[in-house]
């Protein structure tokens, strides 16, 4: 009888071990598949530089475009769209230059009482975007 109880306890722990091992394998497979999926998505978009460029140009555009006169907005949109289209070819230096331009635009926005950058600062941001886009 005692031996039978020990066998039952052993079987229970065997099933617990098999269950834990199965769960571990499912988690491991999920992590590996997730890693390759994310990597494929990042490469499809153009890499980390392209993602950063798109985020900067979208954020900068949201701040700069309202500060520009209506007559200049369409050209500025074209510059930002061109910048995003070429983002796959950008270097880390390009992204850093864009980031610095975005930072200057943000400081201008915070300095104004109406929480909008000046038109000159918006033009400077768009000009920096155009310079980097034209280089590629």
mmCIF file of C-alpha atoms in Angstrom:
data_model
loop_
_atom_site.group_PDB
_atom_site.id
_atom_site.type_symbol
_atom_site.label_atom_id
_atom_site.label_comp_id
_atom_site.label_asym_id
_atom_site.label_seq_id
_atom_site.Cartn_x
_atom_site.Cartn_y
_atom_site.Cartn_z
ATOM 1 C CA UNK A 1 0.000 0.000 0.000
ATOM 2 C CA UNK A 2 2.819 2.404 0.887
ATOM 3 C CA UNK A 3 4.572 1.592 -2.341
ATOM 4 C CA UNK A 4 1.380 2.330 -4.311
ATOM 5 C CA UNK A 5 1.069 5.804 -2.704
ATOM 6 C CA UNK A 6 4.697 6.585 -3.559
ATOM 7 C CA UNK A 7 4.039 5.606 -7.162
ATOM 8 C CA UNK A 8 1.010 7.907 -7.282
ATOM 9 C CA UNK A 9 3.050 10.802 -5.827
ATOM 10 C CA UNK A 10 5.816 10.152 -8.349
ATOM 11 C CA UNK A 11 3.344 10.180 -11.228
ATOM 12 C CA UNK A 12 1.835 13.470 -10.043
ATOM 13 C CA UNK A 13 5.271 15.109 -9.891
ATOM 14 C CA UNK A 14 6.143 13.626 -13.272
ATOM 15 C CA UNK A 15 3.052 15.275 -14.793
ATOM 16 C CA UNK A 16 3.859 18.568 -13.059
ATOM 17 C CA UNK A 17 7.377 18.401 -14.507
ATOM 18 C CA UNK A 18 6.089 17.605 -17.985
ATOM 19 C CA UNK A 19 3.604 20.479 -17.735
ATOM 20 C CA UNK A 20 6.291 22.944 -16.615
ATOM 21 C CA UNK A 21 8.641 21.809 -19.378
ATOM 22 C CA UNK A 22 5.838 22.182 -21.938
ATOM 23 C CA UNK A 23 5.004 25.654 -20.676
ATOM 24 C CA UNK A 24 8.675 26.624 -20.783
ATOM 25 C CA UNK A 25 8.924 25.434 -24.403
ATOM 26 C CA UNK A 26 5.824 27.396 -25.401
ATOM 27 C CA UNK A 27 7.233 30.571 -23.815
ATOM 28 C CA UNK A 28 10.625 30.021 -25.437
ATOM 29 C CA UNK A 29 9.096 29.467 -28.878
ATOM 30 C CA UNK A 30 6.923 32.575 -28.444
ATOM 31 C CA UNK A 31 9.971 34.693 -27.571
ATOM 32 C CA UNK A 32 11.993 33.404 -30.520
ATOM 33 C CA UNK A 33 9.147 33.880 -33.005
ATOM 34 C CA UNK A 34 8.421 37.336 -31.564
ATOM 35 C CA UNK A 35 12.062 38.353 -31.919
ATOM 36 C CA UNK A 36 12.196 37.359 -35.579
ATOM 37 C CA UNK A 37 8.829 38.985 -36.289
ATOM 38 C CA UNK A 38 9.924 42.301 -34.750
ATOM 39 C CA UNK A 39 13.254 42.136 -36.556
ATOM 40 C CA UNK A 40 11.497 41.535 -39.886
ATOM 41 C CA UNK A 41 9.141 44.463 -39.269
ATOM 42 C CA UNK A 42 12.018 46.805 -38.390
ATOM 43 C CA UNK A 43 13.961 45.744 -41.486
ATOM 44 C CA UNK A 44 10.855 46.143 -43.642
ATOM 45 C CA UNK A 45 10.428 49.712 -42.428
ATOM 46 C CA UNK A 46 14.112 50.458 -42.975
ATOM 47 C CA UNK A 47 15.766 49.895 -39.643
ATOM 48 C CA UNK A 48 16.018 51.915 -36.468
ATOM 49 C CA UNK A 49 17.150 55.072 -38.290
ATOM 50 C CA UNK A 50 14.059 55.009 -40.489
ATOM 51 C CA UNK A 51 11.769 54.540 -37.505
ATOM 52 C CA UNK A 52 13.438 57.399 -35.630
ATOM 53 C CA UNK A 53 13.278 59.636 -38.708
ATOM 54 C CA UNK A 54 9.601 58.940 -39.203
ATOM 55 C CA UNK A 55 8.835 59.697 -35.575
ATOM 56 C CA UNK A 56 10.847 62.937 -35.641
ATOM 57 C CA UNK A 57 9.375 64.157 -38.909
ATOM 58 C CA UNK A 58 5.826 63.341 -37.805
ATOM 59 C CA UNK A 59 6.278 65.063 -34.438
ATOM 60 C CA UNK A 60 8.099 68.017 -35.954
ATOM 61 C CA UNK A 61 5.477 68.322 -38.651
ATOM 62 C CA UNK A 62 2.721 68.413 -36.051
ATOM 63 C CA UNK A 63 4.511 71.311 -34.335
ATOM 64 C CA UNK A 64 5.900 73.154 -37.381
ATOM 65 C CA UNK A 65 3.031 73.072 -39.873
ATOM 66 C CA UNK A 66 0.520 75.054 -37.770
ATOM 67 C CA UNK A 67 3.182 77.713 -37.167
ATOM 68 C CA UNK A 68 3.730 78.270 -40.888
ATOM 69 C CA UNK A 69 1.554 80.512 -43.042
ATOM 70 C CA UNK A 70 -1.024 78.593 -45.061
ATOM 71 C CA UNK A 71 0.853 79.326 -48.297
ATOM 72 C CA UNK A 72 3.981 77.489 -47.067
ATOM 73 C CA UNK A 73 2.344 74.423 -45.550
ATOM 74 C CA UNK A 74 1.967 72.390 -48.748
ATOM 75 C CA UNK A 75 5.667 72.722 -49.589
ATOM 76 C CA UNK A 76 6.602 71.827 -46.011
ATOM 77 C CA UNK A 77 4.414 68.712 -46.178
ATOM 78 C CA UNK A 78 6.199 67.661 -49.375
ATOM 79 C CA UNK A 79 9.578 68.066 -47.656
ATOM 80 C CA UNK A 80 8.459 65.951 -44.692
ATOM 81 C CA UNK A 81 6.968 63.267 -46.943
ATOM 82 C CA UNK A 82 10.168 63.181 -49.003
ATOM 83 C CA UNK A 83 12.175 62.865 -45.806
ATOM 84 C CA UNK A 84 10.119 59.872 -44.687
ATOM 85 C CA UNK A 85 10.407 58.225 -48.099
ATOM 86 C CA UNK A 86 14.210 58.432 -47.969
ATOM 87 C CA UNK A 87 14.496 57.439 -44.302
ATOM 88 C CA UNK A 88 15.870 53.961 -45.077
ATOM 89 C CA UNK A 89 19.123 55.498 -46.326
ATOM 90 C CA UNK A 90 19.759 57.764 -43.346
ATOM 91 C CA UNK A 91 22.780 57.432 -41.109
ATOM 92 C CA UNK A 92 22.941 57.920 -37.378
ATOM 93 C CA UNK A 93 24.409 61.383 -38.016
ATOM 94 C CA UNK A 94 21.335 62.298 -40.076
ATOM 95 C CA UNK A 95 19.019 61.134 -37.327
ATOM 96 C CA UNK A 96 21.059 63.056 -34.758
ATOM 97 C CA UNK A 97 20.833 66.249 -36.859
ATOM 98 C CA UNK A 98 17.075 65.786 -37.172
ATOM 99 C CA UNK A 99 16.794 65.172 -33.461
ATOM 100 C CA UNK A 100 18.682 68.374 -32.698
ATOM 101 C CA UNK A 101 16.461 70.332 -35.106
ATOM 102 C CA UNK A 102 13.410 68.850 -33.392
ATOM 103 C CA UNK A 103 14.819 69.834 -29.995
ATOM 104 C CA UNK A 104 15.305 73.441 -31.139
ATOM 105 C CA UNK A 105 11.744 73.455 -32.467
ATOM 106 C CA UNK A 106 10.466 72.129 -29.143
ATOM 107 C CA UNK A 107 12.332 74.831 -27.212
ATOM 108 C CA UNK A 108 10.799 77.463 -29.469
ATOM 109 C CA UNK A 109 7.366 76.016 -28.842
ATOM 110 C CA UNK A 110 7.832 76.092 -25.072
ATOM 111 C CA UNK A 111 9.129 79.663 -25.161
ATOM 112 C CA UNK A 112 6.065 81.110 -26.883
ATOM 113 C CA UNK A 113 2.989 81.907 -24.795
ATOM 114 C CA UNK A 114 0.631 80.433 -27.414
ATOM 115 C CA UNK A 115 2.557 77.092 -27.204
ATOM 116 C CA UNK A 116 3.393 77.225 -30.887
ATOM 117 C CA UNK A 117 6.890 77.654 -32.371
ATOM 118 C CA UNK A 118 7.649 80.791 -34.293
ATOM 119 C CA UNK A 119 7.293 80.684 -38.062
ATOM 120 C CA UNK A 120 11.048 81.268 -38.420
ATOM 121 C CA UNK A 121 11.852 78.292 -36.178
ATOM 122 C CA UNK A 122 9.366 76.151 -38.119
ATOM 123 C CA UNK A 123 11.049 77.234 -41.375
ATOM 124 C CA UNK A 124 14.448 76.360 -39.909
ATOM 125 C CA UNK A 125 13.207 72.879 -38.982
ATOM 126 C CA UNK A 126 11.765 72.324 -42.463
ATOM 127 C CA UNK A 127 14.998 73.629 -44.025
ATOM 128 C CA UNK A 128 17.043 71.150 -41.976
ATOM 129 C CA UNK A 129 14.706 68.353 -43.045
ATOM 130 C CA UNK A 130 15.092 69.433 -46.679
ATOM 131 C CA UNK A 131 18.885 69.589 -46.379
ATOM 132 C CA UNK A 132 19.058 66.043 -45.015
ATOM 133 C CA UNK A 133 16.507 64.721 -47.510
ATOM 134 C CA UNK A 134 18.319 66.308 -50.455
ATOM 135 C CA UNK A 135 21.585 64.704 -49.361
ATOM 136 C CA UNK A 136 20.093 61.289 -50.091
#
